[in-house]
């Protein structure tokens, strides 16, 4: 991306990860279990595919919060349930951040469709773009995003999310 583009304001990473992951899902006949994306100023964009390595904790932070949703992503109730469970969580300081979300889903859930509404509900962590704009977090400031899926046969349509986040002061970006 060009040096004059403010990467902390726009260029939401999920908007790049979703079409690539959707295409891989069609080619592989199932979605990937883990997707990592990052952004920085560069003349070249890259993508890599690798095997998943299980870990016991998120990579971006030792602190994480777990939430559970029962609503359909087609309704605002899905986002509301996440936001309600994040009330009281401290907002990350201004600047670049890393976010990692692990989704535990039933076998029928298309977890790729959970990304956008889940990130839209992270206003408590990321802040809101404008006070009157509901479901518009400052997600452009996510410079490293990890999304993971595990399947639990007993979960049905419920979704459990483990969310970790941390400031990324080492990111070579600046907000205008």
PDB file of C-alpha atoms in Angstrom:
ATOM      1  CA  UNK A   1       0.000   0.000   0.000  1.00  0.00           C
ATOM      2  CA  UNK A   2       1.145   3.500  -0.693  1.00  0.00           C
ATOM      3  CA  UNK A   3       2.922   5.355   2.092  1.00  0.00           C
ATOM      4  CA  UNK A   4       0.333   8.162   2.069  1.00  0.00           C
ATOM      5  CA  UNK A   5      -2.557   5.784   2.936  1.00  0.00           C
ATOM      6  CA  UNK A   6      -3.476   5.917   6.625  1.00  0.00           C
ATOM      7  CA  UNK A   7      -3.644   2.224   7.477  1.00  0.00           C
ATOM      8  CA  UNK A   8      -5.082   2.877  10.937  1.00  0.00           C
ATOM      9  CA  UNK A   9      -8.205   4.519   9.566  1.00  0.00           C
ATOM     10  CA  UNK A  10      -9.360   2.108   6.862  1.00  0.00           C
ATOM     11  CA  UNK A  11      -8.324  -1.009   4.965  1.00  0.00           C
ATOM     12  CA  UNK A  12     -10.030  -3.369   7.442  1.00  0.00           C
ATOM     13  CA  UNK A  13      -8.190  -6.681   7.402  1.00  0.00           C
ATOM     14  CA  UNK A  14     -11.319  -8.851   7.465  1.00  0.00           C
ATOM     15  CA  UNK A  15     -12.309  -7.294   4.130  1.00  0.00           C
ATOM     16  CA  UNK A  16      -9.149  -8.776   2.610  1.00  0.00           C
ATOM     17  CA  UNK A  17      -9.198 -12.108   4.464  1.00  0.00           C
ATOM     18  CA  UNK A  18     -12.826 -12.968   3.705  1.00  0.00           C
ATOM     19  CA  UNK A  19     -12.697 -13.161  -0.126  1.00  0.00           C
ATOM     20  CA  UNK A  20      -9.387 -15.041  -0.064  1.00  0.00           C
ATOM     21  CA  UNK A  21     -10.670 -17.511   2.538  1.00  0.00           C
ATOM     22  CA  UNK A  22     -13.961 -17.959   0.673  1.00  0.00           C
ATOM     23  CA  UNK A  23     -12.076 -18.807  -2.494  1.00  0.00           C
ATOM     24  CA  UNK A  24      -9.828 -21.271  -0.653  1.00  0.00           C
ATOM     25  CA  UNK A  25     -12.928 -22.864   0.910  1.00  0.00           C
ATOM     26  CA  UNK A  26     -14.379 -23.547  -2.537  1.00  0.00           C
ATOM     27  CA  UNK A  27     -11.079 -24.929  -3.826  1.00  0.00           C
ATOM     28  CA  UNK A  28     -10.522 -27.160  -0.789  1.00  0.00           C
ATOM     29  CA  UNK A  29     -14.223 -28.086  -0.277  1.00  0.00           C
ATOM     30  CA  UNK A  30     -13.994 -26.818   3.313  1.00  0.00           C
ATOM     31  CA  UNK A  31     -12.890 -23.616   5.015  1.00  0.00           C
ATOM     32  CA  UNK A  32      -9.435 -23.138   6.492  1.00  0.00           C
ATOM     33  CA  UNK A  33      -9.211 -23.593  10.261  1.00  0.00           C
ATOM     34  CA  UNK A  34      -6.963 -20.602  10.837  1.00  0.00           C
ATOM     35  CA  UNK A  35      -6.404 -17.339   8.985  1.00  0.00           C
ATOM     36  CA  UNK A  36      -3.787 -14.706   9.789  1.00  0.00           C
ATOM     37  CA  UNK A  37      -3.613 -11.336   8.064  1.00  0.00           C
ATOM     38  CA  UNK A  38      -1.552  -8.232   8.637  1.00  0.00           C
ATOM     39  CA  UNK A  39      -0.999  -4.909   6.979  1.00  0.00           C
ATOM     40  CA  UNK A  40       1.840  -2.498   6.524  1.00  0.00           C
ATOM     41  CA  UNK A  41       3.064  -0.088   3.904  1.00  0.00           C
ATOM     42  CA  UNK A  42       4.705  -2.110   1.143  1.00  0.00           C
ATOM     43  CA  UNK A  43       4.916  -2.255  -2.622  1.00  0.00           C
ATOM     44  CA  UNK A  44       4.192  -6.004  -2.558  1.00  0.00           C
ATOM     45  CA  UNK A  45       1.296  -7.990  -1.066  1.00  0.00           C
ATOM     46  CA  UNK A  46       1.912 -11.566   0.007  1.00  0.00           C
ATOM     47  CA  UNK A  47      -0.121 -14.569   1.083  1.00  0.00           C
ATOM     48  CA  UNK A  48       1.010 -17.870   2.581  1.00  0.00           C
ATOM     49  CA  UNK A  49      -0.693 -21.181   3.250  1.00  0.00           C
ATOM     50  CA  UNK A  50       0.591 -23.424   6.026  1.00  0.00           C
ATOM     51  CA  UNK A  51      -0.491 -26.200   8.361  1.00  0.00           C
ATOM     52  CA  UNK A  52      -2.244 -25.280  11.575  1.00  0.00           C
ATOM     53  CA  UNK A  53      -0.339 -25.715  14.829  1.00  0.00           C
ATOM     54  CA  UNK A  54      -2.489 -25.926  17.966  1.00  0.00           C
ATOM     55  CA  UNK A  55      -1.578 -23.764  20.962  1.00  0.00           C
ATOM     56  CA  UNK A  56      -3.007 -23.409  24.443  1.00  0.00           C
ATOM     57  CA  UNK A  57      -3.243 -19.619  24.399  1.00  0.00           C
ATOM     58  CA  UNK A  58      -3.619 -16.692  22.008  1.00  0.00           C
ATOM     59  CA  UNK A  59      -0.473 -15.322  20.399  1.00  0.00           C
ATOM     60  CA  UNK A  60      -1.257 -11.610  20.711  1.00  0.00           C
ATOM     61  CA  UNK A  61      -1.770 -11.463  24.479  1.00  0.00           C
ATOM     62  CA  UNK A  62      -1.943 -13.591  27.618  1.00  0.00           C
ATOM     63  CA  UNK A  63      -5.269 -11.923  28.419  1.00  0.00           C
ATOM     64  CA  UNK A  64      -8.432 -13.022  26.655  1.00  0.00           C
ATOM     65  CA  UNK A  65     -12.139 -12.870  27.200  1.00  0.00           C
ATOM     66  CA  UNK A  66     -14.681 -15.528  26.311  1.00  0.00           C
ATOM     67  CA  UNK A  67     -18.211 -14.771  25.114  1.00  0.00           C
ATOM     68  CA  UNK A  68     -21.070 -16.942  23.892  1.00  0.00           C
ATOM     69  CA  UNK A  69     -23.794 -16.086  21.405  1.00  0.00           C
ATOM     70  CA  UNK A  70     -27.097 -17.795  20.720  1.00  0.00           C
ATOM     71  CA  UNK A  71     -28.511 -15.415  18.108  1.00  0.00           C
ATOM     72  CA  UNK A  72     -28.343 -15.540  14.332  1.00  0.00           C
ATOM     73  CA  UNK A  73     -25.727 -13.342  12.667  1.00  0.00           C
ATOM     74  CA  UNK A  74     -28.572 -12.074  10.467  1.00  0.00           C
ATOM     75  CA  UNK A  75     -29.865 -10.089  13.463  1.00  0.00           C
ATOM     76  CA  UNK A  76     -28.351  -7.302  15.526  1.00  0.00           C
ATOM     77  CA  UNK A  77     -28.943  -9.533  18.566  1.00  0.00           C
ATOM     78  CA  UNK A  78     -25.768 -11.460  17.652  1.00  0.00           C
ATOM     79  CA  UNK A  79     -23.646  -8.308  17.910  1.00  0.00           C
ATOM     80  CA  UNK A  80     -25.569  -7.105  20.944  1.00  0.00           C
ATOM     81  CA  UNK A  81     -24.838 -10.326  22.855  1.00  0.00           C
ATOM     82  CA  UNK A  82     -21.111  -9.944  22.181  1.00  0.00           C
ATOM     83  CA  UNK A  83     -21.116  -6.246  23.067  1.00  0.00           C
ATOM     84  CA  UNK A  84     -23.042  -6.862  26.300  1.00  0.00           C
ATOM     85  CA  UNK A  85     -20.535  -9.488  27.412  1.00  0.00           C
ATOM     86  CA  UNK A  86     -17.637  -7.142  26.641  1.00  0.00           C
ATOM     87  CA  UNK A  87     -19.034  -4.295  28.731  1.00  0.00           C
ATOM     88  CA  UNK A  88     -16.489  -3.364  31.345  1.00  0.00           C
ATOM     89  CA  UNK A  89     -13.550  -4.483  29.195  1.00  0.00           C
ATOM     90  CA  UNK A  90     -10.935  -1.761  28.956  1.00  0.00           C
ATOM     91  CA  UNK A  91     -10.613  -0.090  25.558  1.00  0.00           C
ATOM     92  CA  UNK A  92      -7.233  -0.478  23.887  1.00  0.00           C
ATOM     93  CA  UNK A  93      -5.157   2.713  23.713  1.00  0.00           C
ATOM     94  CA  UNK A  94      -5.126   4.628  20.423  1.00  0.00           C
ATOM     95  CA  UNK A  95      -2.825   3.304  17.747  1.00  0.00           C
ATOM     96  CA  UNK A  96      -2.225  -0.022  16.021  1.00  0.00           C
ATOM     97  CA  UNK A  97      -3.551  -3.193  17.660  1.00  0.00           C
ATOM     98  CA  UNK A  98      -3.481  -6.964  17.225  1.00  0.00           C
ATOM     99  CA  UNK A  99      -6.676  -8.993  17.614  1.00  0.00           C
ATOM    100  CA  UNK A 100      -7.084 -12.753  17.722  1.00  0.00           C
ATOM    101  CA  UNK A 101     -10.493 -14.441  17.768  1.00  0.00           C
ATOM    102  CA  UNK A 102     -11.016 -18.168  18.197  1.00  0.00           C
ATOM    103  CA  UNK A 103     -14.469 -19.398  17.198  1.00  0.00           C
ATOM    104  CA  UNK A 104     -15.888 -22.607  18.645  1.00  0.00           C
ATOM    105  CA  UNK A 105     -18.803 -23.558  16.402  1.00  0.00           C
ATOM    106  CA  UNK A 106     -21.168 -26.392  15.644  1.00  0.00           C
ATOM    107  CA  UNK A 107     -20.549 -28.427  12.474  1.00  0.00           C
ATOM    108  CA  UNK A 108     -23.257 -26.622  10.478  1.00  0.00           C
ATOM    109  CA  UNK A 109     -21.952 -23.065  11.059  1.00  0.00           C
ATOM    110  CA  UNK A 110     -20.106 -21.283   8.257  1.00  0.00           C
ATOM    111  CA  UNK A 111     -17.544 -19.610  10.450  1.00  0.00           C
ATOM    112  CA  UNK A 112     -16.380 -17.231   7.713  1.00  0.00           C
ATOM    113  CA  UNK A 113     -19.761 -15.488   7.966  1.00  0.00           C
ATOM    114  CA  UNK A 114     -19.152 -14.882  11.684  1.00  0.00           C
ATOM    115  CA  UNK A 115     -16.083 -12.682  11.196  1.00  0.00           C
ATOM    116  CA  UNK A 116     -17.614  -9.350  10.191  1.00  0.00           C
ATOM    117  CA  UNK A 117     -20.488  -9.230  12.704  1.00  0.00           C
ATOM    118  CA  UNK A 118     -18.148 -10.393  15.480  1.00  0.00           C
ATOM    119  CA  UNK A 119     -15.586  -7.672  14.712  1.00  0.00           C
ATOM    120  CA  UNK A 120     -18.403  -5.110  14.381  1.00  0.00           C
ATOM    121  CA  UNK A 121     -19.288  -5.881  18.016  1.00  0.00           C
ATOM    122  CA  UNK A 122     -15.790  -5.040  19.337  1.00  0.00           C
ATOM    123  CA  UNK A 123     -16.457  -1.354  20.009  1.00  0.00           C
ATOM    124  CA  UNK A 124     -15.628  -1.877  23.691  1.00  0.00           C
ATOM    125  CA  UNK A 125     -12.075  -2.887  22.718  1.00  0.00           C
ATOM    126  CA  UNK A 126     -11.494  -0.739  19.641  1.00  0.00           C
ATOM    127  CA  UNK A 127     -13.622   2.348  20.208  1.00  0.00           C
ATOM    128  CA  UNK A 128     -16.386   3.630  17.956  1.00  0.00           C
ATOM    129  CA  UNK A 129     -15.831   5.627  14.753  1.00  0.00           C
ATOM    130  CA  UNK A 130     -18.490   8.190  15.723  1.00  0.00           C
ATOM    131  CA  UNK A 131     -20.718   8.340  18.806  1.00  0.00           C
ATOM    132  CA  UNK A 132     -23.898   7.953  16.723  1.00  0.00           C
ATOM    133  CA  UNK A 133     -22.693   5.070  14.508  1.00  0.00           C
ATOM    134  CA  UNK A 134     -23.623   1.778  16.115  1.00  0.00           C
ATOM    135  CA  UNK A 135     -21.661  -1.302  14.963  1.00  0.00           C
ATOM    136  CA  UNK A 136     -18.840   0.762  13.454  1.00  0.00           C
ATOM    137  CA  UNK A 137     -15.773   0.091  15.583  1.00  0.00           C
ATOM    138  CA  UNK A 138     -12.396   1.589  14.801  1.00  0.00           C
ATOM    139  CA  UNK A 139     -11.338  -1.753  13.299  1.00  0.00           C
ATOM    140  CA  UNK A 140      -9.101  -0.139  10.708  1.00  0.00           C
ATOM    141  CA  UNK A 141      -6.476   0.100  13.430  1.00  0.00           C
ATOM    142  CA  UNK A 142      -6.171  -3.700  13.579  1.00  0.00           C
ATOM    143  CA  UNK A 143      -2.786  -4.337  11.930  1.00  0.00           C
ATOM    144  CA  UNK A 144      -2.580  -8.031  12.854  1.00  0.00           C
ATOM    145  CA  UNK A 145      -5.654 -10.283  12.854  1.00  0.00           C
ATOM    146  CA  UNK A 146      -5.805 -13.985  13.665  1.00  0.00           C
ATOM    147  CA  UNK A 147      -9.050 -15.928  13.174  1.00  0.00           C
ATOM    148  CA  UNK A 148      -9.400 -19.592  14.169  1.00  0.00           C
ATOM    149  CA  UNK A 149     -12.067 -22.282  14.092  1.00  0.00           C
ATOM    150  CA  UNK A 150     -12.690 -25.372  16.147  1.00  0.00           C
ATOM    151  CA  UNK A 151     -15.791 -27.513  15.768  1.00  0.00           C
ATOM    152  CA  UNK A 152     -17.789 -28.844  18.711  1.00  0.00           C
ATOM    153  CA  UNK A 153     -20.422 -31.373  17.628  1.00  0.00           C
ATOM    154  CA  UNK A 154     -22.600 -30.541  20.669  1.00  0.00           C
ATOM    155  CA  UNK A 155     -22.720 -26.772  20.216  1.00  0.00           C
ATOM    156  CA  UNK A 156     -25.574 -26.567  17.694  1.00  0.00           C
ATOM    157  CA  UNK A 157     -25.974 -22.999  16.431  1.00  0.00           C
ATOM    158  CA  UNK A 158     -24.388 -21.331  19.449  1.00  0.00           C
ATOM    159  CA  UNK A 159     -20.983 -19.736  18.982  1.00  0.00           C
ATOM    160  CA  UNK A 160     -18.280 -19.352  21.600  1.00  0.00           C
ATOM    161  CA  UNK A 161     -15.592 -16.763  20.976  1.00  0.00           C
ATOM    162  CA  UNK A 162     -12.279 -16.334  22.764  1.00  0.00           C
ATOM    163  CA  UNK A 163     -10.964 -12.836  22.045  1.00  0.00           C
ATOM    164  CA  UNK A 164      -7.436 -11.600  22.722  1.00  0.00           C
ATOM    165  CA  UNK A 165      -6.164  -8.144  21.881  1.00  0.00           C
ATOM    166  CA  UNK A 166      -3.161  -5.977  22.550  1.00  0.00           C
ATOM    167  CA  UNK A 167      -1.590  -2.692  21.467  1.00  0.00           C
ATOM    168  CA  UNK A 168       1.041  -3.021  18.739  1.00  0.00           C
ATOM    169  CA  UNK A 169       3.379  -0.078  19.401  1.00  0.00           C
ATOM    170  CA  UNK A 170       6.026  -1.815  17.266  1.00  0.00           C
ATOM    171  CA  UNK A 171       3.858  -1.557  14.129  1.00  0.00           C
ATOM    172  CA  UNK A 172       5.474   0.817  11.614  1.00  0.00           C
ATOM    173  CA  UNK A 173       2.320   2.919  11.144  1.00  0.00           C
ATOM    174  CA  UNK A 174       1.065   6.231  12.321  1.00  0.00           C
ATOM    175  CA  UNK A 175      -2.379   7.699  12.529  1.00  0.00           C
ATOM    176  CA  UNK A 176      -2.897  11.056  10.855  1.00  0.00           C
TER     177      UNK A 176
END
